[in-house]
């Protein structure tokens, strides 16, 4: 098997253009082979004198000529008919022998009548033929035309071969199916590396970023695969550098902020001291939000995930807000298991509830089943978000109030970005929708633990099947 695989690899062109050319040439070659085989098996004989149908037609034509010429010219015409192949023609007196029966309706007799072109009487003379036993497969007939011309003849009684229409139709259908199967197989073999490459490119940046790039296939696919691998390495390096830089800046800002807070306590003017401490609190909040965004936006290994009761997480978050007097309620909940990190899921739900309380006045949380698994819906009583701005609201440092003055803003525009990073790391999605009765509802959809496990089994089996192909 390995020898055949190596031989196939050597004979297969290395480029897509070469493989397409090979596919076209192979299709034409298969079509010619099938057509040639059908021609050799189904073609008619190239010697018409050997066909019994041709002999019967010629005998019918001779009868027609005898019927049209003068009686004096009939013996000479009959003598010329003795040279016809496969037919033995003799004069006949027109008297049927005793025991003669009407000729049966044989294919050769029908061809003879069609060749005569006018009514003729045909008598079976085989019963009076003393050589009948020695002339098996022959017909001895007597023919009387409408004008009284007579002759007797011996002709082959072979069955006429009808055109092989069924065989021709089968050949055409078989040829079409063969070419279709060949094209489908070759096309799938040609596009399989492209499909694997597209899957690896689609997985780039997701949690399952370990999808291997194809190392086999046409030369162009291998070149694109290597270029994508280099680009993936550069993007990872850029993301890591950005993350490390942002984390380092945010971390290092804590020390000067703490020193400034200590110095601000010694300011004698109460108004100036309060304003300075408020600015420092906002700076510290921005640093904490930036660190949380960097931490939650990192791609994590699924092996660190555990089974989490999502209803318990939602109830814990709502209880914490209710304890401080926030108008938060739980409408419906479902005890389902998801795979993830409980502290991250709690932070995501907390951010949504916090936004609903800040900008919508209250928060109402519902849990329902969905096609993707389970959905957590956080509703508020605010003005909602215009549809044109919903996509922008998921970007970092974008706030719904559109204010850029930190003295008046109540957030830094990182809450929804953090939620989206957490949800996508858990193979879910975040959606923002305006309610029918007003307000905004933020929806988190997460797959159930059983669905995640089934997807992992499928992904593990896919590379093995690709290698086998």
Coordinates of N, CA and C in Angstrom, one line a residue, residues 1-199:
X1 N 0.8 -1.2 0.0 CA 0.0 0.0 0.0 C 0.9 1.2 0.0
X2 N 1.9 1.2 0.8 CA 2.8 2.4 0.8 C 3.5 2.6 -0.5
X3 N 3.8 1.5 -1.2 CA 4.5 1.6 -2.5 C 3.5 2.3 -3.5
X4 N 2.2 1.9 -3.5 CA 1.3 2.6 -4.4 C 1.1 4.0 -4.0
X5 N 1.1 4.3 -2.7 CA 1.0 5.7 -2.3 C 2.2 6.6 -2.7
X6 N 3.4 6.0 -2.6 CA 4.6 6.8 -3.1 C 4.5 6.9 -4.6
X7 N 4.1 5.9 -5.3 CA 4.0 6.0 -6.8 C 3.0 7.0 -7.2
X8 N 1.9 7.1 -6.5 CA 0.8 8.1 -6.8 C 1.3 9.5 -6.5
X9 N 2.1 9.6 -5.4 CA 2.6 10.9 -5.1 C 3.6 11.4 -6.1
X10 N 4.4 10.5 -6.7 CA 5.4 10.9 -7.7 C 4.7 11.2 -9.0
X11 N 3.6 10.5 -9.4 CA 2.9 10.7 -10.7 C 2.0 12.0 -10.6
X12 N 1.6 12.3 -9.4 CA 0.7 13.5 -9.3 C 1.4 14.8 -9.5
X13 N 0.9 15.7 -10.3 CA 1.6 17.0 -10.5 C 1.7 17.8 -9.2
X14 N 2.7 18.6 -9.1 CA 2.9 19.3 -7.8 C 2.1 20.6 -7.8
X15 N 1.5 21.1 -8.9 CA 0.8 22.3 -8.9 C -0.6 22.1 -9.2
X16 N -1.5 23.1 -8.8 CA -2.9 23.0 -9.1 C -3.2 23.0 -10.6
X17 N -2.5 23.8 -11.3 CA -2.7 23.8 -12.8 C -2.4 22.4 -13.4
X18 N -1.3 21.8 -12.9 CA -1.0 20.5 -13.4 C -2.0 19.4 -13.0
X19 N -2.6 19.5 -11.8 CA -3.6 18.6 -11.4 C -4.9 18.8 -12.2
X20 N -5.2 20.0 -12.5 CA -6.4 20.3 -13.3 C -6.2 19.8 -14.7
X21 N -5.0 20.0 -15.2 CA -4.7 19.5 -16.6 C -4.8 17.9 -16.6
X22 N -4.3 17.3 -15.5 CA -4.3 15.9 -15.5 C -5.8 15.4 -15.4
X23 N -6.6 16.1 -14.6 CA -8.0 15.7 -14.5 C -8.7 15.8 -15.9
X24 N -8.4 16.9 -16.6 CA -9.1 17.0 -18.0 C -8.6 15.9 -18.9
X25 N -7.3 15.7 -18.9 CA -6.7 14.6 -19.8 C -7.3 13.3 -19.4
X26 N -7.4 13.0 -18.1 CA -7.9 11.7 -17.6 C -9.3 11.5 -18.0
X27 N -10.1 12.6 -17.9 CA -11.5 12.5 -18.3 C -11.7 12.2 -19.8
X28 N -10.9 12.9 -20.6 CA -10.9 12.7 -22.1 C -10.5 11.3 -22.4
X29 N -9.4 10.8 -21.7 CA -9.0 9.4 -22.0 C -10.0 8.4 -21.6
X30 N -10.7 8.6 -20.4 CA -11.7 7.6 -20.0 C -12.9 7.6 -21.0
X31 N -13.2 8.8 -21.5 CA -14.3 8.9 -22.4 C -14.0 8.2 -23.7
X32 N -12.8 8.4 -24.2 CA -12.4 7.7 -25.4 C -12.3 6.2 -25.2
X33 N -11.8 5.7 -24.1 CA -11.7 4.3 -23.9 C -13.1 3.6 -23.8
X34 N -14.1 4.3 -23.1 CA -15.4 3.8 -23.0 C -16.1 3.8 -24.4
X35 N -15.9 4.9 -25.1 CA -16.6 5.0 -26.5 C -16.0 4.0 -27.4
X36 N -14.7 3.8 -27.4 CA -14.1 2.8 -28.3 C -14.5 1.4 -27.9
X37 N -14.6 1.0 -26.7 CA -15.1 -0.3 -26.2 C -16.5 -0.5 -26.7
X38 N -17.4 0.5 -26.5 CA -18.7 0.4 -26.9 C -18.8 0.2 -28.5
X39 N -18.0 0.9 -29.2 CA -18.0 0.8 -30.7 C -17.6 -0.6 -31.1
X40 N -16.6 -1.2 -30.5 CA -16.1 -2.5 -30.9 C -17.2 -3.6 -30.5
X41 N -17.9 -3.4 -29.4 CA -18.9 -4.4 -29.0 C -20.2 -4.3 -29.6
X42 N -20.6 -3.1 -30.1 CA -21.9 -2.8 -30.5 C -22.0 -2.5 -32.0
X43 N -20.9 -2.4 -32.7 CA -21.0 -1.9 -34.1 C -21.5 -3.0 -35.0
X44 N -22.2 -2.7 -36.1 CA -22.7 -3.6 -37.0 C -21.6 -4.0 -38.0
X45 N -21.9 -5.2 -38.6 CA -20.9 -5.7 -39.6 C -20.7 -4.7 -40.7
X46 N -19.4 -4.6 -41.2 CA -19.1 -3.8 -42.3 C -19.3 -4.5 -43.6
X47 N -19.8 -5.7 -43.6 CA -20.0 -6.5 -44.9 C -21.5 -6.7 -45.0
X48 N -22.3 -5.8 -45.6 CA -23.7 -6.0 -45.7 C -24.2 -7.2 -46.4
X49 N -23.3 -7.8 -47.3 CA -23.8 -9.0 -48.1 C -23.9 -10.2 -47.1
X50 N -23.3 -10.1 -45.9 CA -23.4 -11.2 -45.0 C -24.6 -11.1 -44.1
X51 N -25.4 -10.0 -44.2 CA -26.5 -9.8 -43.3 C -27.8 -10.4 -43.9
X52 N -28.6 -11.2 -43.2 CA -29.8 -11.9 -43.8 C -30.8 -10.8 -44.1
X53 N -30.9 -9.7 -43.4 CA -31.9 -8.7 -43.7 C -31.6 -8.1 -45.1
X54 N -30.3 -7.9 -45.4 CA -30.0 -7.3 -46.7 C -30.4 -8.3 -47.8
X55 N -30.1 -9.6 -47.6 CA -30.5 -10.6 -48.6 C -32.0 -10.6 -48.8
X56 N -32.8 -10.5 -47.8 CA -34.3 -10.5 -47.9 C -34.7 -9.2 -48.7
X57 N -34.1 -8.1 -48.4 CA -34.5 -6.9 -49.1 C -34.2 -7.0 -50.6
X58 N -33.0 -7.6 -50.9 CA -32.7 -7.7 -52.3 C -33.6 -8.7 -53.0
X59 N -34.0 -9.7 -52.3 CA -35.0 -10.7 -53.0 C -36.3 -9.9 -53.2
X60 N -36.7 -9.1 -52.3 CA -38.0 -8.4 -52.5 C -37.8 -7.4 -53.6
X61 N -36.7 -6.7 -53.8 CA -36.4 -5.8 -54.9 C -36.5 -6.6 -56.2
X62 N -35.9 -7.8 -56.3 CA -36.0 -8.6 -57.5 C -37.4 -9.0 -57.9
X63 N -38.2 -9.3 -56.8 CA -39.6 -9.6 -57.1 C -40.3 -8.4 -57.7
X64 N -40.0 -7.2 -57.2 CA -40.6 -6.0 -57.7 C -40.3 -5.8 -59.1
X65 N -39.0 -6.0 -59.5 CA -38.6 -5.8 -60.9 C -39.2 -6.8 -61.8
X66 N -39.4 -8.1 -61.3 CA -40.0 -9.1 -62.2 C -41.5 -8.7 -62.4
X67 N -42.1 -8.0 -61.4 CA -43.5 -7.6 -61.5 C -43.7 -6.5 -62.5
X68 N -42.7 -5.7 -62.7 CA -42.8 -4.5 -63.6 C -42.4 -4.7 -65.0
X69 N -41.5 -5.7 -65.3 CA -41.0 -5.9 -66.7 C -42.0 -6.7 -67.5
X70 N -41.7 -6.8 -68.8 CA -42.5 -7.6 -69.6 C -42.2 -9.1 -69.4
X71 N -43.2 -9.9 -69.6 CA -43.0 -11.4 -69.3 C -41.8 -11.9 -70.1
X72 N -41.6 -11.4 -71.3 CA -40.5 -12.0 -72.1 C -39.1 -11.7 -71.5
X73 N -39.0 -10.6 -70.7 CA -37.7 -10.2 -70.1 C -37.5 -10.8 -68.8
X74 N -38.5 -11.5 -68.2 CA -38.4 -12.0 -66.9 C -37.3 -13.1 -66.8
X75 N -37.2 -14.1 -67.8 CA -36.2 -15.1 -67.6 C -34.8 -14.5 -67.5
X76 N -34.5 -13.5 -68.3 CA -33.1 -12.9 -68.3 C -32.9 -12.2 -66.9
X77 N -33.9 -11.5 -66.5 CA -33.8 -10.8 -65.2 C -33.6 -11.8 -64.0
X78 N -34.4 -13.0 -64.1 CA -34.3 -14.0 -63.1 C -32.9 -14.6 -63.1
X79 N -32.3 -14.8 -64.3 CA -31.0 -15.4 -64.4 C -30.0 -14.4 -63.8
X80 N -30.1 -13.1 -63.9 CA -29.2 -12.2 -63.3 C -29.3 -12.2 -61.8
X81 N -30.5 -12.6 -61.3 CA -30.6 -12.6 -59.8 C -29.9 -13.8 -59.2
X82 N -29.4 -14.7 -60.0 CA -28.7 -15.8 -59.4 C -27.3 -15.5 -58.8
X83 N -26.9 -14.3 -59.2 CA -25.6 -13.8 -58.7 C -25.7 -13.1 -57.3
X84 N -26.9 -13.0 -56.8 CA -27.0 -12.3 -55.5 C -26.5 -13.2 -54.4
X85 N -25.7 -12.6 -53.5 CA -25.1 -13.4 -52.4 C -26.2 -13.8 -51.4
X86 N -26.0 -15.0 -50.8 CA -26.8 -15.6 -49.8 C -28.2 -16.0 -50.3
X87 N -28.5 -15.8 -51.6 CA -29.8 -16.2 -52.1 C -29.6 -17.1 -53.3
X88 N -30.4 -18.2 -53.4 CA -30.4 -19.1 -54.5 C -31.7 -19.0 -55.2
X89 N -31.8 -18.4 -56.4 CA -33.0 -18.1 -57.1 C -33.2 -19.0 -58.3
X90 N -34.4 -19.6 -58.5 CA -34.7 -20.5 -59.5 C -36.1 -20.1 -60.1
X91 N -36.4 -20.5 -61.4 CA -37.8 -20.3 -61.9 C -38.8 -21.2 -61.1
X92 N -40.0 -20.9 -61.2 CA -41.0 -21.7 -60.5 C -42.3 -21.5 -61.3
X93 N -43.0 -22.7 -61.3 CA -44.3 -22.7 -62.1 C -45.5 -22.1 -61.4
X94 N -45.3 -21.8 -60.2 CA -46.4 -21.2 -59.4 C -47.3 -22.2 -58.8
X95 N -47.0 -23.6 -58.9 CA -47.9 -24.6 -58.3 C -47.3 -25.0 -56.9
X96 N -48.2 -24.8 -55.9 CA -47.7 -25.1 -54.6 C -47.8 -26.6 -54.4
X97 N -46.8 -27.3 -53.8 CA -46.8 -28.7 -53.6 C -47.8 -29.1 -52.6
X98 N -48.2 -30.4 -52.6 CA -49.2 -30.8 -51.6 C -48.6 -30.7 -50.2
X99 N -49.4 -30.2 -49.3 CA -49.0 -30.0 -47.9 C -48.3 -28.7 -47.6
X100 N -48.3 -27.8 -48.7 CA -47.7 -26.5 -48.5 C -48.5 -25.7 -47.5
X101 N -47.9 -25.0 -46.6 CA -48.6 -24.2 -45.6 C -48.2 -22.7 -45.8
X102 N -49.1 -21.8 -45.4 CA -48.7 -20.4 -45.4 C -47.4 -20.1 -44.7
X103 N -46.6 -19.2 -45.3 CA -45.4 -18.9 -44.7 C -45.6 -18.2 -43.3
X104 N -44.9 -18.6 -42.3 CA -45.1 -17.9 -41.0 C -44.5 -16.5 -41.0
X105 N -45.0 -15.7 -40.1 CA -44.7 -14.3 -40.1 C -43.3 -14.1 -39.4
X106 N -42.3 -14.4 -40.2 CA -40.9 -14.3 -39.7 C -40.3 -12.9 -40.0
X107 N -39.3 -12.5 -39.2 CA -38.7 -11.2 -39.5 C -38.1 -11.1 -40.9
X108 N -37.6 -12.2 -41.4 CA -37.0 -12.2 -42.8 C -38.1 -12.0 -43.8
X109 N -39.3 -12.7 -43.6 CA -40.4 -12.5 -44.5 C -40.9 -11.1 -44.5
X110 N -41.0 -10.5 -43.3 CA -41.5 -9.1 -43.3 C -40.5 -8.2 -44.0
X111 N -39.2 -8.4 -43.9 CA -38.2 -7.6 -44.6 C -38.4 -7.8 -46.1
X112 N -38.7 -9.1 -46.6 CA -38.9 -9.4 -48.0 C -40.1 -8.6 -48.5
X113 N -41.2 -8.6 -47.8 CA -42.4 -7.9 -48.3 C -42.2 -6.4 -48.3
X114 N -41.4 -5.9 -47.4 CA -41.1 -4.4 -47.4 C -40.2 -4.1 -48.6
X115 N -39.3 -5.0 -49.0 CA -38.5 -4.8 -50.1 C -39.2 -4.8 -51.4
X116 N -40.3 -5.7 -51.5 CA -41.1 -5.8 -52.7 C -41.9 -4.5 -52.9
X117 N -42.3 -3.9 -51.9 CA -43.0 -2.6 -52.1 C -44.5 -2.8 -52.6
X118 N -45.0 -3.9 -52.8 CA -46.3 -4.2 -53.3 C -46.8 -5.6 -52.8
X119 N -48.1 -5.9 -52.9 CA -48.5 -7.2 -52.4 C -47.9 -8.3 -53.2
X120 N -47.4 -9.3 -52.5 CA -46.9 -10.6 -53.1 C -47.4 -11.7 -52.3
X121 N -47.5 -12.9 -53.0 CA -47.9 -14.1 -52.3 C -46.7 -14.9 -52.1
X122 N -46.5 -15.3 -50.8 CA -45.3 -16.1 -50.5 C -45.7 -17.5 -49.9
X123 N -45.2 -18.5 -50.5 CA -45.6 -19.9 -50.2 C -44.4 -20.6 -49.6
X124 N -44.6 -21.4 -48.6 CA -43.5 -22.1 -48.0 C -43.3 -23.4 -48.7
X125 N -42.1 -23.6 -49.4 CA -41.8 -24.8 -50.2 C -40.9 -25.7 -49.5
X126 N -40.7 -25.5 -48.2 CA -39.7 -26.3 -47.4 C -40.2 -27.7 -47.3
X127 N -41.5 -27.9 -47.2 CA -42.0 -29.3 -47.1 C -41.7 -30.1 -48.3
X128 N -41.7 -29.5 -49.5 CA -41.4 -30.3 -50.7 C -39.9 -30.3 -51.0
X129 N -39.1 -29.8 -50.2 CA -37.6 -29.7 -50.5 C -37.0 -31.0 -49.9
X130 N -36.5 -31.9 -50.8 CA -35.8 -33.1 -50.3 C -34.5 -32.8 -49.5
X131 N -34.0 -31.7 -49.7 CA -32.7 -31.3 -49.0 C -33.0 -30.5 -47.7
X132 N -34.2 -30.6 -47.2 CA -34.6 -29.7 -46.1 C -33.7 -30.1 -44.9
X133 N -33.5 -31.4 -44.6 CA -32.7 -31.7 -43.5 C -31.3 -31.2 -43.6
X134 N -30.8 -31.1 -44.8 CA -29.4 -30.6 -45.0 C -29.3 -29.1 -45.1
X135 N -30.5 -28.4 -45.2 CA -30.5 -27.0 -45.3 C -31.1 -26.3 -44.1
X136 N -30.6 -26.8 -42.9 CA -31.2 -26.2 -41.7 C -30.8 -24.7 -41.6
X137 N -31.7 -23.9 -41.2 CA -31.4 -22.4 -41.1 C -31.7 -21.7 -42.4
X138 N -32.3 -22.4 -43.4 CA -32.6 -21.8 -44.7 C -34.1 -21.9 -44.9
X139 N -34.6 -20.9 -45.6 CA -36.0 -20.9 -46.0 C -36.1 -21.1 -47.5
X140 N -37.0 -22.0 -47.9 CA -37.3 -22.2 -49.3 C -38.7 -21.7 -49.6
X141 N -38.8 -20.6 -50.3 CA -40.1 -20.0 -50.5 C -40.4 -19.8 -52.0
X142 N -41.7 -19.8 -52.3 CA -42.1 -19.4 -53.6 C -42.8 -18.1 -53.6
X143 N -42.6 -17.2 -54.6 CA -43.1 -15.9 -54.6 C -44.0 -15.7 -55.9
X144 N -45.2 -15.2 -55.7 CA -46.1 -14.8 -56.8 C -46.4 -13.3 -56.7
X145 N -46.1 -12.6 -57.8 CA -46.3 -11.1 -57.7 C -47.7 -10.8 -58.2
X146 N -48.1 -9.6 -58.1 CA -49.5 -9.2 -58.5 C -49.7 -9.4 -60.0
X147 N -48.7 -9.3 -60.8 CA -48.9 -9.4 -62.2 C -48.7 -10.8 -62.7
X148 N -48.4 -11.8 -61.8 CA -48.3 -13.2 -62.2 C -46.9 -13.7 -62.3
X149 N -45.9 -12.9 -62.1 CA -44.5 -13.3 -62.1 C -44.2 -14.2 -60.9
X150 N -43.5 -15.3 -61.2 CA -43.2 -16.3 -60.2 C -41.7 -16.6 -60.1
X151 N -41.3 -17.0 -58.9 CA -39.9 -17.4 -58.7 C -39.8 -18.1 -57.4
X152 N -38.9 -19.0 -57.2 CA -38.6 -19.6 -56.0 C -37.2 -19.3 -55.5
X153 N -37.0 -19.2 -54.2 CA -35.7 -18.8 -53.7 C -35.4 -19.4 -52.4
X154 N -34.1 -19.6 -52.1 CA -33.7 -20.1 -50.8 C -32.8 -18.9 -50.2
X155 N -33.2 -18.6 -49.0 CA -32.5 -17.5 -48.3 C -32.3 -17.9 -46.8
X156 N -31.3 -17.2 -46.2 CA -31.1 -17.6 -44.8 C -32.2 -17.2 -43.9
X157 N -32.5 -18.0 -42.9 CA -33.5 -17.7 -41.9 C -33.0 -17.2 -40.6
X158 N -31.8 -16.6 -40.6 CA -31.3 -16.0 -39.4 C -32.1 -14.9 -38.8
X159 N -32.2 -14.8 -37.5 CA -33.0 -13.7 -36.9 C -32.3 -12.4 -37.2
X160 N -33.1 -11.4 -37.5 CA -32.5 -10.1 -37.8 C -32.1 -9.4 -36.5
X161 N -30.9 -8.8 -36.5 CA -30.4 -8.1 -35.3 C -31.0 -6.7 -35.3
X162 N -31.7 -6.5 -34.2 CA -32.3 -5.1 -34.1 C -31.2 -4.2 -33.5
X163 N -31.3 -2.9 -33.7 CA -30.4 -1.9 -33.2 C -30.3 -2.1 -31.6
X164 N -29.1 -2.1 -31.1 CA -29.0 -2.2 -29.7 C -29.1 -0.9 -29.0
X165 N -30.4 -0.4 -28.9 CA -30.6 0.9 -28.3 C -30.4 0.8 -26.8
X166 N -30.9 -0.3 -26.2 CA -30.7 -0.4 -24.7 C -29.2 -0.4 -24.4
X167 N -28.4 -1.1 -25.1 CA -26.9 -1.1 -24.9 C -26.3 0.2 -25.1
X168 N -26.8 0.9 -26.1 CA -26.2 2.3 -26.4 C -26.6 3.2 -25.3
X169 N -27.8 3.2 -24.8 CA -28.3 4.1 -23.7 C -27.5 3.7 -22.4
X170 N -27.3 2.4 -22.2 CA -26.5 2.0 -21.0 C -25.1 2.5 -21.1
X171 N -24.5 2.5 -22.3 CA -23.1 2.9 -22.5 C -23.0 4.4 -22.2
X172 N -24.0 5.2 -22.8 CA -23.9 6.6 -22.6 C -24.1 7.0 -21.1
X173 N -25.0 6.3 -20.4 CA -25.2 6.6 -19.0 C -24.0 6.2 -18.2
X174 N -23.4 5.0 -18.5 CA -22.2 4.6 -17.8 C -21.1 5.5 -18.0
X175 N -21.0 6.1 -19.2 CA -19.9 7.0 -19.5 C -20.1 8.3 -18.7
X176 N -21.4 8.8 -18.7 CA -21.6 10.0 -17.9 C -21.4 9.8 -16.4
X177 N -21.8 8.7 -15.9 CA -21.6 8.4 -14.4 C -20.1 8.3 -14.1
X178 N -19.4 7.6 -15.0 CA -17.9 7.4 -14.8 C -17.2 8.7 -14.8
X179 N -17.5 9.6 -15.8 CA -16.9 10.9 -15.8 C -17.3 11.8 -14.6
X180 N -18.6 11.7 -14.2 CA -19.0 12.5 -13.0 C -18.3 12.0 -11.8
X181 N -18.2 10.7 -11.6 CA -17.5 10.2 -10.4 C -16.0 10.5 -10.4
X182 N -15.4 10.4 -11.6 CA -14.0 10.8 -11.7 C -13.8 12.2 -11.3
X183 N -14.7 13.1 -11.9 CA -14.5 14.5 -11.6 C -14.8 14.9 -10.1
X184 N -15.8 14.2 -9.5 CA -16.1 14.5 -8.1 C -14.9 14.0 -7.2
X185 N -14.4 12.8 -7.5 CA -13.3 12.3 -6.7 C -12.0 13.2 -6.9
X186 N -11.7 13.5 -8.1 CA -10.5 14.4 -8.3 C -10.7 15.8 -7.7
X187 N -11.9 16.3 -7.8 CA -12.1 17.6 -7.3 C -12.0 17.7 -5.8
X188 N -12.6 16.6 -5.1 CA -12.5 16.6 -3.7 C -11.0 16.4 -3.2
X189 N -10.3 15.5 -4.0 CA -8.9 15.3 -3.6 C -8.1 16.6 -3.9
X190 N -8.5 17.4 -4.8 CA -7.8 18.7 -5.1 C -8.1 19.8 -4.1
X191 N -9.4 19.8 -3.7 CA -9.8 20.8 -2.7 C -9.6 20.5 -1.3
X192 N -9.3 19.2 -1.0 CA -9.2 18.8 0.4 C -8.1 19.6 1.1
X193 N -6.9 19.9 0.6 CA -5.9 20.7 1.2 C -6.4 22.1 1.4
X194 N -7.1 22.7 0.4 CA -7.7 24.0 0.6 C -8.7 24.1 1.7
X195 N -9.5 23.0 1.9 CA -10.5 23.0 3.0 C -9.8 23.0 4.3
X196 N -8.7 22.1 4.4 CA -8.0 22.1 5.7 C -7.3 23.4 6.0
X197 N -6.8 24.1 4.9 CA -6.2 25.4 5.1 C -7.2 26.4 5.6
X198 N -8.4 26.4 5.0 CA -9.5 27.3 5.4 C -9.9 27.1 6.8
X199 N -9.9 25.8 7.2 CA -10.3 25.5 8.6 C -9.2 26.0 9.6

